[in-house]
Amino acid sequence: MTKRVHNFSAGPGVLPVPVLEAIQHDMLALPQAGISVLEISHRSKWFIEIYQEAQANLRQLLNIPSNYHVLFLQGGANLQFSMVPLNLLRGQNAPADYIVTGSWSVKAVKEAQREGEVRVLWNGKDDKFVRVPKQTELTFNSDAAYVHFTSNETIQGVEFAVEPDAGEVPLVCDMSSDFMSRPLDVNRYGLIYAGAQKNAGPSGATIVIIRDDLLTKVPDNLHTMLDYRIHVKKESSYNTPPVFSVYVIMLMTRWLMNDIGGLAEIAKINHQKASLLYNLIDNSNGFYIGHAQADSRSLMNVSFNLQTPELEQAFLSEAAKHDLHTLKGHLSIGGIRASIYNAMPLESVQALRDFMIKFQTNH
Amino acid sequence: MTKRVHNFSAGPGVLPVPVLEAIQHDMLALPQAGISVLEISHRSKWFIEIYQEAQANLRQLLNIPSNYHVLFLQGGANLQFSMVPLNLLRGQNAPADYIVTGSWSVKAVKEAQREGEVRVLWNGKDDKFVRVPKQTELTFNSDAAYVHFTSNETIQGVEFAVEPDAGEVPLVCDMSSDFMSRPLDVNRYGLIYAGAQKNAGPSGATIVIIRDDLLTKVPDNLHTMLDYRIHVKKESSYNTPPVFSVYVIMLMTRWLMNDIGGLAEIAKINHQKASLLYNLIDNSNGFYIGHAQADSRSLMNVSFNLQTPELEQAFLSEAAKHDLHTLKGHLSIGGIRASIYNAMPLESVQALRDFMIKFQTNH
């Protein structure tokens, strides 16, 4: 079998080997159906059970209250940048408030502005997005249709340690890159969305968790596929859902529940992995320069620089020789980025840490 | 290994075993990357090559001229029902003309009406959608923004043997269920779209082929993810594309080119498979009653009834005992439907035919 390398990709990201093995095992024919998961009808008993288990497992893992709907859609976070304001801002006669902490929140604002007034409550751009705001820096408006924030910015590597408190205003969160990486109080949110391709599965599926009362705000003039109410009513099967992606999401929830032991456990592991790298950075005497401020550091994406672009290039080349891959930072900020999502093994992070120590010694 | 059954699902539909085997073989790690296809970045060299090969193969198989763009999007035909009028009808000051031949074209009309005037050129509803119109029944309007038709209706099992001739008006086609089932003169179309989950791959990807000049019609007020121009400019990677689905589409094109020998060859096989069933229906002395009129019969979806619902139920139960599955007709018209897409083996159709003969003899 082909050897697996250490894959620090920012997304699509690494998946657990047991999940990949389960997919592989049944690829030609599911034992229950005699049909591959790639060929099976979304109306089949088998898929309905998979869909229900994925939903039930998410509800259990995240402790999702019964007045929230769980949807599996397509189009990624980018389509949600539009669906959120289409459904919750259009025709509201109230502005939406956005907290801007990096490249993804900038994109979310751009689409929202097509549907109504957007107030930017806080913008980290002038500081090059090195941190998220403190609660005391945020003044919320009680008249807002909703407050939108991005819990983790993959490019800049900044993450909210805890969600902002917006009082009674519905909190909407793009949780694409740290979804299911830690326990969550869903009650504090009006709507959560997450592209699956970081912690929840492969690309091609988007999880949306929406509080039931928000559906009353949806205007009646939306295209069918862009209307949350339709997807709620049709249980994500108004059209053919991404069957395979939902199946993998279900396997990922099983892995989190059975192999890991839930979100509190994965949060511990994620802390441990991130600490390995951040401690090294902090103790490198400036050889490695972290992008984010310490209190805003992402546990999912560790972005850092070396002193020169040449040294960064040497780092990437030598890392590849140690089977440490996909470490190049995003074009927009350069440098190095190690994405260490849920499924990233501790051993891979240790291998990176060991390499970083060795690289510093040699340079 | 689990035995595979005969899978007559209308979609997601059957895939070729060699394609499933190729997916299975590399599921844990692609030899070129040491990473699973489910974990690999859409910005990786590996995926860019897969994307380019999928596109090149589609261009070769369908003989797509260079002034057409090939896109891999998400959201299925249902999202295209909206994207087509959003991009090509909104702000045009011209109506769009729709030919309505079954359940899917009805849905396409509904979304188009949100963006402008829709004229229905022909509607098979009063005849219960048993046929498609003849060219002589269609009067095209030279002022139309475009003419939309559905080449194959999966539910009613009616298919255009050849596309209508709309003169200079751009022809837009929902080709979801017979895409790549036969050779095509792409030059006759302005835009073709197809959900992949019938002949082209798994659910979760939509292929769009659009003539370059139509992009000048796109209004400037569209949400980014709904704007064809963005997806053309960003080569379907404005956001994370459905990496796995594109990979499977690429494998499907390889299979069509290398194992089958191209679209003329698969068309012959599709004719042969459909004839086995339609000939039997025609010679059954009314025991099996085809839904579609003879000259409108679909080569992809063979929809038929038996004399009573009880007999149909008995048919489905006994068929299942012969490993013949997913033969129940769509709820909206009932009866039996055998979907026999490209990847449906001739042997499976023969097995169904043999069973149908036996069932008639016994009843």
XYZ file of C-alpha atoms in Angstrom:
726
model
C 0.000 0.000 0.000
C 1.090 3.541 -0.672
C 2.715 5.215 2.315
C 0.749 8.093 3.853
C 2.587 11.372 4.432
C 1.941 13.981 7.133
C -0.743 16.181 5.593
C -1.008 19.699 7.030
C -3.469 20.883 4.379
C -5.770 23.733 5.415
C -8.687 22.052 3.711
C -9.739 19.665 2.425
C -7.867 18.367 5.443
C -6.694 15.128 6.937
C -9.258 12.425 7.850
C -8.912 9.556 10.333
C -7.497 6.349 8.856
C -10.322 4.207 10.350
C -12.863 6.358 8.490
C -10.969 5.987 5.223
C -10.719 2.238 5.802
C -14.469 1.960 6.390
C -15.152 3.826 3.143
C -12.673 1.662 1.294
C -14.055 -1.578 2.700
C -17.563 -1.042 1.364
C -16.768 0.924 -1.783
C -17.957 -1.757 -4.200
C -21.045 -2.757 -2.259
C -22.554 -1.791 1.067
C -23.340 -5.001 2.976
C -26.878 -3.768 3.673
C -27.628 -2.941 0.041
C -25.317 -4.693 -2.427
C -24.788 -1.263 -4.003
C -21.900 1.194 -3.634
C -22.499 4.316 -1.554
C -21.760 6.230 -4.769
C -24.676 4.567 -6.568
C -27.363 4.461 -3.939
C -30.575 6.448 -4.090
C -31.035 9.268 -1.589
C -34.576 7.902 -1.169
C -33.299 4.457 -0.144
C -33.856 3.087 3.344
C -30.086 2.797 3.708
C -29.421 6.468 3.036
C -32.306 7.676 5.162
C -30.806 5.746 8.066
C -27.343 7.200 7.395
C -28.806 10.687 7.216
C -30.695 10.163 10.456
C -27.665 8.770 12.226
C -25.462 11.654 11.050
C -28.027 14.071 12.382
C -28.560 12.214 15.669
C -24.817 11.950 16.254
C -24.295 15.655 15.593
C -27.134 16.426 17.998
C -25.520 14.247 20.635
C -21.942 15.461 20.127
C -22.886 19.144 20.098
C -25.833 18.818 22.461
C -28.067 20.542 19.908
C -31.446 21.517 21.405
C -34.602 20.272 19.724
C -35.602 23.736 18.518
C -32.666 23.716 16.108
C -32.693 22.110 12.659
C -29.631 20.356 11.240
C -29.191 20.563 7.467
C -26.713 19.058 5.007
C -26.421 21.390 2.016
C -24.026 22.075 -0.848
C -21.979 25.086 -1.904
C -19.687 25.452 1.083
C -19.348 28.430 3.407
C -19.199 30.671 0.357
C -22.806 29.944 -0.544
C -23.758 30.491 3.110
C -22.153 33.958 2.902
C -25.099 34.647 0.584
C -27.813 32.433 2.036
C -27.519 33.976 5.498
C -28.302 37.547 4.342
C -30.797 36.337 1.708
C -32.780 34.568 4.415
C -32.168 36.761 7.446
C -31.375 40.277 6.188
C -33.404 40.767 3.010
C -36.555 42.735 3.793
C -35.775 43.015 7.504
C -35.608 46.785 7.728
C -32.698 46.288 10.143
C -28.937 46.213 9.548
C -26.747 43.176 10.100
C -23.633 43.491 12.246
C -20.400 41.754 11.221
C -17.178 41.179 13.134
C -14.266 41.080 10.704
C -11.294 39.027 11.831
C -9.736 37.793 8.594
C -10.138 36.842 4.949
C -13.303 34.795 5.419
C -15.264 37.409 7.319
C -14.327 39.959 4.638
C -15.970 37.707 2.058
C -19.049 37.234 4.221
C -19.514 41.015 4.495
C -19.271 41.468 0.744
C -22.222 39.161 0.050
C -24.323 40.515 2.934
C -24.039 44.036 1.540
C -26.055 42.888 -1.484
C -29.087 42.305 0.734
C -29.118 45.217 3.162
C -27.141 47.487 5.413
C -24.065 45.988 7.063
C -22.378 47.528 10.083
C -18.856 46.341 10.789
C -18.630 46.168 14.576
C -14.926 45.512 14.663
C -12.300 45.126 11.954
C -8.838 43.650 12.477
C -7.609 44.613 9.027
C -5.385 47.522 10.052
C -3.633 45.192 12.493
C -3.215 42.600 9.716
C -5.728 40.334 11.398
C -3.412 39.192 14.183
C -6.155 38.901 16.789
C -9.861 38.677 17.513
C -11.619 41.382 19.564
C -12.226 41.160 23.278
C -15.835 41.234 24.437
C -15.180 44.696 25.909
C -14.239 46.042 22.472
C -17.599 45.091 20.982
C -20.684 47.275 21.265
C -23.708 45.357 20.088
C -26.827 46.977 18.654
C -30.116 45.572 19.849
C -31.761 46.485 16.531
C -29.473 44.253 14.439
C -31.014 41.483 12.331
C -28.102 39.326 13.476
C -24.418 39.453 14.424
C -22.058 37.443 12.213
C -18.588 36.272 13.166
C -16.022 33.739 11.982
C -14.965 31.529 14.856
C -11.656 30.589 13.237
C -9.812 32.234 10.362
C -7.806 29.560 8.540
C -5.519 31.961 6.711
C -4.489 34.240 9.561
C -4.764 31.530 12.220
C -6.852 33.516 14.689
C -9.679 31.934 16.643
C -12.244 33.049 19.200
C -11.550 31.178 22.447
C -15.201 31.724 23.289
C -18.039 33.165 21.203
C -18.931 36.842 21.668
C -21.992 37.577 23.769
C -24.454 39.483 21.588
C -27.296 39.416 24.096
C -30.658 38.862 22.451
C -29.426 39.443 18.911
C -29.133 36.162 16.978
C -25.510 35.122 16.694
C -24.555 33.701 13.299
C -21.242 31.917 12.978
C -19.106 30.625 10.133
C -17.643 27.681 12.027
C -16.189 25.931 8.974
C -12.709 25.426 10.306
C -13.216 24.668 13.981
C -16.607 22.965 13.925
C -16.633 19.959 16.276
C -13.131 20.759 17.516
C -14.455 21.543 21.038
C -17.695 21.537 23.046
C -20.155 24.244 22.152
C -23.173 25.924 23.729
C -25.453 25.875 20.699
C -28.097 27.785 22.672
C -25.984 30.889 22.300
C -26.332 30.797 18.501
C -29.081 31.570 16.045
C -27.327 29.886 13.129
C -24.098 27.955 12.682
C -22.702 26.899 9.324
C -19.640 24.880 8.427
C -18.147 23.542 5.246
C -17.407 19.907 6.036
C -13.926 19.731 4.565
C -11.945 20.543 7.719
C -13.214 18.588 10.720
C -16.437 17.033 9.500
C -15.757 15.226 6.254
C -14.796 15.749 2.607
C -15.514 18.841 0.530
C -18.939 19.041 -1.050
C -21.195 19.252 1.991
C -22.107 22.121 4.283
C -23.682 21.661 7.694
C -26.193 24.299 8.763
C -27.692 24.414 12.266
C -30.542 26.908 12.492
C -32.838 27.882 15.332
C -36.448 27.324 14.418
C -37.747 30.843 15.125
C -35.332 32.382 12.593
C -37.266 30.681 9.805
C -40.095 33.164 10.318
C -37.764 35.907 9.061
C -37.228 34.301 5.660
C -38.742 36.367 2.832
C -41.070 34.731 0.338
C -39.196 35.700 -2.813
C -36.154 33.448 -2.603
C -35.117 30.892 -5.180
C -36.083 27.469 -3.878
C -32.547 26.163 -3.406
C -31.566 29.283 -1.431
C -34.485 29.106 1.027
C -33.660 27.507 4.395
C -37.353 26.731 4.954
C -37.430 24.390 1.970
C -34.388 22.459 3.154
C -35.850 22.199 6.653
C -39.200 21.018 5.321
C -37.630 18.505 2.934
C -35.008 17.323 5.444
C -32.119 18.324 3.171
C -33.510 16.199 0.349
C -35.415 18.736 -1.732
C -32.850 17.864 -4.370
C -30.361 15.008 -4.454
C -28.109 15.620 -1.460
C -24.370 14.902 -1.574
C -24.971 11.294 -0.496
C -21.343 10.298 -0.210
C -20.360 13.380 1.796
C -23.217 12.843 4.263
C -22.084 9.227 4.641
C -18.535 10.345 5.449
C -19.832 12.965 7.902
C -21.748 10.184 9.633
C -18.580 8.069 9.828
C -16.712 11.091 11.228
C -19.303 11.536 13.984
C -18.996 7.829 14.843
C -15.233 8.223 15.050
C -15.551 11.243 17.328
C -18.024 9.474 19.593
C -16.576 5.978 19.686
C -12.849 6.294 19.015
C -12.209 9.706 20.594
C -14.936 9.906 23.219
C -16.628 13.181 22.326
C -15.835 16.848 21.923
C -14.334 17.429 25.370
C -11.769 14.734 24.591
C -10.935 16.024 21.106
C -10.585 19.527 22.563
C -7.923 18.234 24.970
C -6.053 16.575 22.139
C -6.325 19.701 19.990
C -4.901 21.811 22.838
C -2.072 19.381 23.272
C -1.206 19.405 19.564
C -1.342 23.181 19.211
C 0.718 23.680 22.385
C 3.518 21.565 20.971
C 3.925 24.032 18.129
C 3.161 27.308 19.899
C 5.512 26.469 22.782
C 8.255 25.770 20.303
C 7.575 29.050 18.500
C 7.615 30.964 21.787
C 10.905 29.347 22.803
C 12.638 29.775 19.446
C 14.163 33.174 20.305
C 12.460 34.751 17.345
C 13.550 32.128 14.814
C 9.876 31.261 14.305
C 7.502 34.225 14.421
C 3.857 33.417 15.137
C 1.306 35.427 13.154
C -1.470 35.597 15.754
C -1.276 37.250 19.138
C -1.067 34.707 21.938
C -4.631 35.148 23.203
C -6.130 34.804 19.713
C -4.169 31.809 18.521
C -5.999 29.212 16.495
C -5.856 25.614 17.667
C -6.581 24.546 14.089
C -4.213 26.586 11.911
C -0.778 27.523 13.205
C 0.480 30.337 10.954
C 4.035 31.579 11.372
C 6.970 33.106 9.537
C 10.702 32.695 9.463
C 13.025 35.657 9.127
C 13.302 35.622 5.345
C 11.363 34.197 2.409
C 14.492 32.232 1.483
C 14.562 30.572 4.866
C 10.848 29.777 4.549
C 11.479 28.180 1.176
C 14.297 26.096 2.639
C 11.976 25.104 5.492
C 9.294 23.873 3.079
C 11.786 21.962 0.932
C 13.447 20.216 3.839
C 10.107 19.507 5.508
C 8.931 17.697 2.373
C 11.971 15.427 2.615
C 10.677 14.438 6.050
C 7.219 13.656 4.602
C 5.822 16.869 6.134
C 3.572 18.297 3.417
C 1.212 21.159 2.542
C 2.855 23.560 4.970
C 3.019 26.582 2.703
C 1.102 29.564 4.062
C -1.757 31.094 2.114
C -0.581 33.334 -0.723
C -2.180 36.381 0.881
C 0.081 36.301 3.944
C 2.877 33.927 2.950
C 5.021 32.074 5.470
C 4.190 28.683 6.926
C 0.847 27.265 8.018
C 0.359 23.971 9.795
C -3.297 22.952 9.847
C -3.856 20.441 12.616
C -7.539 19.591 12.518
C -9.242 16.943 14.645
C -7.968 14.058 12.552
C -4.344 15.193 12.523
C -2.475 12.566 14.563
C -0.437 13.739 17.525
C 2.480 11.831 16.010
C 2.373 14.036 12.907
C 2.491 17.190 15.013
C 5.380 15.717 17.003
C 7.162 14.948 13.755
C 6.721 18.550 12.668
C 7.868 19.836 16.042
C 10.973 17.646 15.924
C 11.726 18.818 12.419
C 11.333 22.461 13.448
C 13.813 22.009 16.274
C 16.292 20.360 13.954
C 15.804 22.996 11.259
C 16.468 25.786 13.725
C 19.618 24.034 14.966
C 20.884 23.681 11.395
C 20.124 27.267 10.397
C -16.758 -9.358 -0.676
C -20.397 -8.307 -0.598
C -22.335 -9.391 -3.678
C -23.528 -6.585 -5.946
C -27.191 -6.555 -6.962
C -28.739 -5.217 -10.180
C -29.297 -1.527 -9.393
C -31.933 0.215 -11.515
C -31.885 3.402 -9.418
C -32.905 6.595 -11.223
C -30.101 8.492 -9.568
C -27.688 8.396 -7.945
C -27.295 5.586 -10.431
C -25.047 2.645 -11.140
C -21.326 3.223 -11.764
C -18.842 0.976 -13.586
C -17.078 -1.557 -11.361
C -13.610 -0.606 -12.694
C -14.235 2.985 -11.590
C -15.304 1.854 -8.125
C -12.243 -0.387 -7.933
C -9.931 2.474 -8.858
C -11.473 4.641 -6.134
C -11.193 1.834 -3.632
C -7.591 1.042 -4.522
C -6.296 4.525 -3.713
C -8.714 5.488 -0.934
C -6.098 5.586 1.807
C -3.381 7.261 -0.215
C -3.017 8.371 -3.826
C 0.286 7.004 -5.134
C 1.236 10.449 -6.433
C 0.563 12.212 -3.141
C 0.509 9.874 -0.147
C -2.811 11.497 0.787
C -6.369 10.287 0.261
C -8.435 11.968 -2.452
C -10.777 12.966 0.386
C -8.017 14.904 2.146
C -6.194 16.577 -0.681
C -6.147 20.312 -1.270
C -7.962 21.660 -4.300
C -4.879 23.828 -4.828
C -2.579 20.785 -5.019
C -0.748 19.854 -8.201
C -2.491 16.492 -8.091
C -5.997 17.950 -8.082
C -5.229 20.561 -10.710
C -4.110 17.749 -13.004
C -7.260 15.729 -12.250
C -9.403 18.789 -12.927
C -7.604 19.463 -16.176
C -7.870 15.856 -17.301
C -11.600 15.742 -16.475
C -12.090 18.858 -18.540
C -9.897 17.709 -21.422
C -11.628 14.329 -21.535
C -15.069 15.930 -21.559
C -13.923 18.216 -24.365
C -12.688 15.233 -26.344
C -15.691 12.974 -25.693
C -18.264 15.665 -26.485
C -16.143 17.486 -29.038
C -16.652 20.741 -27.134
C -15.481 23.763 -29.146
C -12.914 26.104 -27.601
C -15.412 28.961 -27.212
C -17.231 26.949 -24.542
C -16.252 26.836 -20.869
C -16.588 23.647 -18.811
C -17.416 24.122 -15.127
C -17.761 21.772 -12.164
C -20.180 23.307 -9.675
C -22.351 22.210 -6.761
C -26.089 22.260 -6.102
C -27.305 19.960 -8.854
C -29.721 20.743 -11.657
C -32.002 22.376 -9.102
C -29.557 25.193 -8.472
C -29.107 25.542 -12.235
C -32.878 26.035 -12.554
C -32.116 29.300 -10.730
C -28.640 30.142 -12.008
C -29.722 30.009 -15.656
C -32.409 32.732 -15.304
C -30.333 34.699 -12.773
C -27.498 34.922 -15.284
C -29.327 34.949 -18.609
C -32.825 36.327 -17.986
C -32.479 38.922 -15.202
C -32.347 42.401 -16.682
C -32.592 41.158 -20.268
C -35.812 42.892 -21.206
C -36.704 39.751 -23.152
C -38.722 36.681 -22.156
C -37.300 33.181 -21.854
C -39.025 30.330 -23.668
C -39.427 26.937 -21.977
C -40.475 23.581 -23.388
C -42.231 21.569 -20.674
C -41.999 17.808 -21.062
C -42.153 16.515 -17.496
C -41.540 17.067 -13.808
C -38.064 18.567 -14.202
C -38.993 21.180 -16.771
C -41.917 22.226 -14.565
C -39.431 22.967 -11.786
C -37.140 24.864 -14.139
C -40.022 27.131 -15.190
C -40.933 27.920 -11.602
C -37.484 29.328 -10.797
C -37.171 31.197 -14.093
C -40.420 33.048 -13.399
C -38.697 34.745 -10.453
C -36.339 36.533 -12.823
C -38.489 37.580 -15.749
C -41.212 36.645 -18.183
C -41.430 32.988 -19.150
C -43.310 31.778 -22.213
C -44.122 28.090 -22.286
C -43.708 27.082 -25.917
C -45.150 23.624 -25.467
C -46.532 21.746 -22.477
C -47.102 18.000 -22.320
C -48.940 18.143 -19.027
C -52.465 17.585 -20.342
C -51.212 14.441 -22.078
C -49.556 13.300 -18.818
C -46.128 13.930 -20.301
C -46.136 10.860 -22.543
C -44.134 12.493 -25.322
C -41.854 15.313 -26.388
C -42.944 17.783 -29.089
C -42.017 17.448 -32.726
C -40.025 20.268 -34.263
C -43.112 21.202 -36.313
C -45.094 21.794 -33.121
C -42.663 24.403 -31.851
C -42.793 28.048 -32.868
C -39.693 29.812 -31.687
C -39.531 33.536 -30.957
C -36.453 35.321 -32.195
C -36.682 37.804 -29.307
C -36.273 35.169 -26.591
C -33.352 35.442 -24.151
C -33.002 31.683 -24.538
C -34.992 28.485 -25.084
C -34.829 25.916 -22.282
C -35.617 22.224 -22.611
C -35.010 19.012 -20.679
C -33.430 16.422 -22.940
C -34.614 13.490 -20.818
C -37.290 13.378 -18.141
C -36.333 10.686 -15.642
C -39.761 10.358 -14.068
C -41.901 10.117 -17.188
C -39.211 8.436 -19.262
C -39.485 10.714 -22.290
C -36.423 11.876 -24.194
C -35.691 14.093 -27.177
C -34.157 11.913 -29.890
C -32.555 15.081 -31.213
C -32.453 18.603 -29.779
C -34.985 21.155 -31.039
C -33.717 23.680 -33.566
C -34.228 27.130 -32.075
C -32.368 28.968 -34.817
C -30.269 31.805 -33.473
C -31.815 31.789 -29.999
C -29.432 30.236 -27.432
C -30.544 26.710 -26.573
C -30.243 25.866 -22.869
C -30.573 22.233 -21.861
C -30.955 20.344 -18.611
C -29.081 17.242 -19.712
C -28.728 15.718 -16.244
C -30.047 12.300 -17.076
C -28.733 11.612 -20.577
C -25.495 13.578 -20.535
C -22.712 11.618 -22.259
C -25.150 8.861 -23.243
C -24.704 9.673 -26.957
C -22.741 11.974 -29.256
C -23.768 15.603 -29.195
C -23.363 18.669 -31.378
C -22.427 21.142 -28.650
C -22.382 23.934 -31.244
C -26.157 23.844 -31.256
C -26.295 24.834 -27.572
C -25.734 28.007 -25.627
C -25.588 26.256 -22.264
C -25.766 22.641 -21.091
C -25.991 21.596 -17.473
C -26.052 18.181 -15.885
C -26.097 16.856 -12.359
C -23.364 14.219 -12.344
C -25.257 11.515 -10.500
C -26.661 9.669 -13.522
C -24.020 9.129 -16.197
C -21.115 11.258 -15.052
C -20.328 10.394 -11.449
C -21.681 10.583 -7.902
C -24.095 13.181 -6.553
C -22.601 16.460 -5.427
C -21.220 17.831 -8.670
C -22.881 19.629 -11.565
C -21.275 20.037 -14.963
C -22.009 23.290 -16.801
C -20.913 23.910 -20.392
C -21.434 27.527 -21.412
C -20.702 29.407 -24.631
C -18.381 32.302 -24.011
C -20.549 35.048 -25.525
C -23.406 34.328 -23.099
C -21.251 35.611 -20.248
C -21.734 39.151 -21.560
C -25.412 38.861 -20.611
C -24.737 38.256 -16.926
C -25.956 41.140 -14.736
C -23.597 42.744 -12.239
C -25.758 42.293 -9.155
C -25.499 38.545 -8.592
C -24.202 36.882 -5.471
C -20.686 35.671 -6.166
C -21.446 31.959 -5.986
C -24.362 32.354 -8.425
C -22.383 34.212 -11.097
C -21.128 32.035 -13.973
C -18.440 34.606 -14.762
C -16.759 34.057 -11.397
C -16.661 30.297 -11.848
C -15.276 30.691 -15.368
C -12.620 33.150 -14.218
C -11.636 31.020 -11.217
C -11.787 27.724 -13.152
C -14.431 26.276 -10.822
C -12.204 26.896 -7.797
C -13.524 30.204 -6.480
C -14.469 28.123 -3.467
C -13.432 24.592 -2.546
C -14.838 22.437 -5.345
C -16.265 18.964 -4.695
C -12.825 17.421 -5.104
C -13.897 13.805 -4.808
C -16.785 14.181 -7.249
C -14.538 15.799 -9.848
C -12.087 12.922 -9.408
C -14.847 10.382 -10.021
C -16.067 12.319 -13.062
C -12.521 12.153 -14.415
C -12.441 8.374 -13.849
C -15.826 8.097 -15.602
C -14.489 9.946 -18.636
C -11.472 7.624 -18.737
C -13.812 4.642 -18.604
C -15.927 6.015 -21.453
C -12.864 6.737 -23.574
C -10.713 3.705 -22.843
C -13.058 0.892 -21.844
C -16.078 1.805 -23.978
C -14.488 3.672 -26.871
C -16.418 6.927 -26.812
C -19.945 8.240 -27.050
C -20.875 6.614 -30.368
C -20.086 3.238 -28.808
C -21.981 3.877 -25.581
C -24.955 5.106 -27.637
C -25.044 1.746 -29.462
C -24.977 -0.117 -26.161
C -27.669 2.143 -24.716
C -29.873 1.495 -27.754
C -29.346 -2.218 -27.395
C -30.218 -2.199 -23.687
C -33.346 -0.073 -24.103
C -34.533 -2.147 -27.072
C -34.427 -5.313 -24.977
C -37.017 -3.817 -22.636
C -39.140 -1.839 -25.090
C -39.398 -4.799 -27.489
C -40.558 -6.973 -24.635
C -43.129 -4.352 -23.576
C -44.396 -4.059 -27.171
C -44.713 -7.828 -27.496
C -46.361 -8.396 -24.125
C -49.921 -8.091 -25.467
C -50.634 -5.275 -23.051
C -49.303 -7.051 -19.952
C -46.655 -4.329 -19.684
C -47.833 -0.839 -20.615
C -45.125 1.644 -21.547
C -45.645 5.187 -20.300
C -44.004 7.081 -23.145
C -45.132 7.109 -26.760
C -42.825 5.082 -28.975
C -41.124 8.030 -30.677
C -40.415 9.781 -27.357
C -39.090 6.846 -25.405
C -36.156 7.439 -23.123
C -33.112 5.229 -23.551
C -32.208 5.986 -19.941
C -35.425 5.486 -17.950
C -37.920 2.835 -19.032
C -41.191 3.683 -17.240
C -44.086 1.270 -17.516
C -47.151 -0.034 -15.700
C -48.817 -3.343 -15.154
C -52.596 -3.709 -15.168
C -53.102 -3.219 -11.434
C -51.184 -1.747 -8.497
C -51.354 -5.193 -6.873
C -49.626 -6.760 -9.846
C -47.011 -4.011 -9.780
C -46.382 -4.708 -6.113
C -45.996 -8.413 -6.837
C -43.608 -7.536 -9.666
C -41.401 -5.469 -7.364
C -41.369 -8.112 -4.625
C -40.490 -10.973 -6.956
C -37.919 -8.852 -8.780
C -36.123 -8.198 -5.509
C -35.834 -11.945 -4.986
C -33.936 -12.051 -8.287
C -31.573 -9.280 -7.077
C -33.343 -6.777 -9.347
C -33.621 -3.632 -7.210
C -34.826 -0.016 -7.187
C -37.463 -0.631 -9.839
C -40.313 1.229 -8.198
C -41.610 4.117 -10.310
C -41.561 7.666 -9.004
C -44.356 8.411 -6.538
C -45.861 10.993 -8.881
C -46.706 8.462 -11.608
C -46.330 5.098 -9.876
C -45.667 1.865 -11.739
C -42.233 0.515 -12.593
C -39.135 2.360 -13.739
C -35.925 0.744 -14.884
C -33.109 3.247 -15.137
C -30.418 1.890 -17.406
C -27.721 4.552 -17.535
C -24.362 4.185 -19.269
C -22.867 2.052 -16.532
C -25.788 -0.377 -16.333
C -24.380 -3.686 -17.608
C -26.134 -5.356 -20.522
C -26.279 -8.477 -18.356
C -28.389 -6.671 -15.779
C -30.866 -5.546 -18.419
C -30.979 -9.099 -19.772
C -31.650 -10.357 -16.265
C -34.537 -7.911 -15.948
C -35.874 -8.867 -19.367
C -35.718 -12.561 -18.498
C -37.479 -11.908 -15.225
C -40.202 -9.899 -16.968
C -40.867 -12.758 -19.379
C -41.051 -15.215 -16.531
C -43.274 -12.939 -14.458
C -45.714 -12.534 -17.337
C -45.815 -16.296 -17.880
C -46.577 -16.859 -14.193
C -49.290 -14.188 -14.003
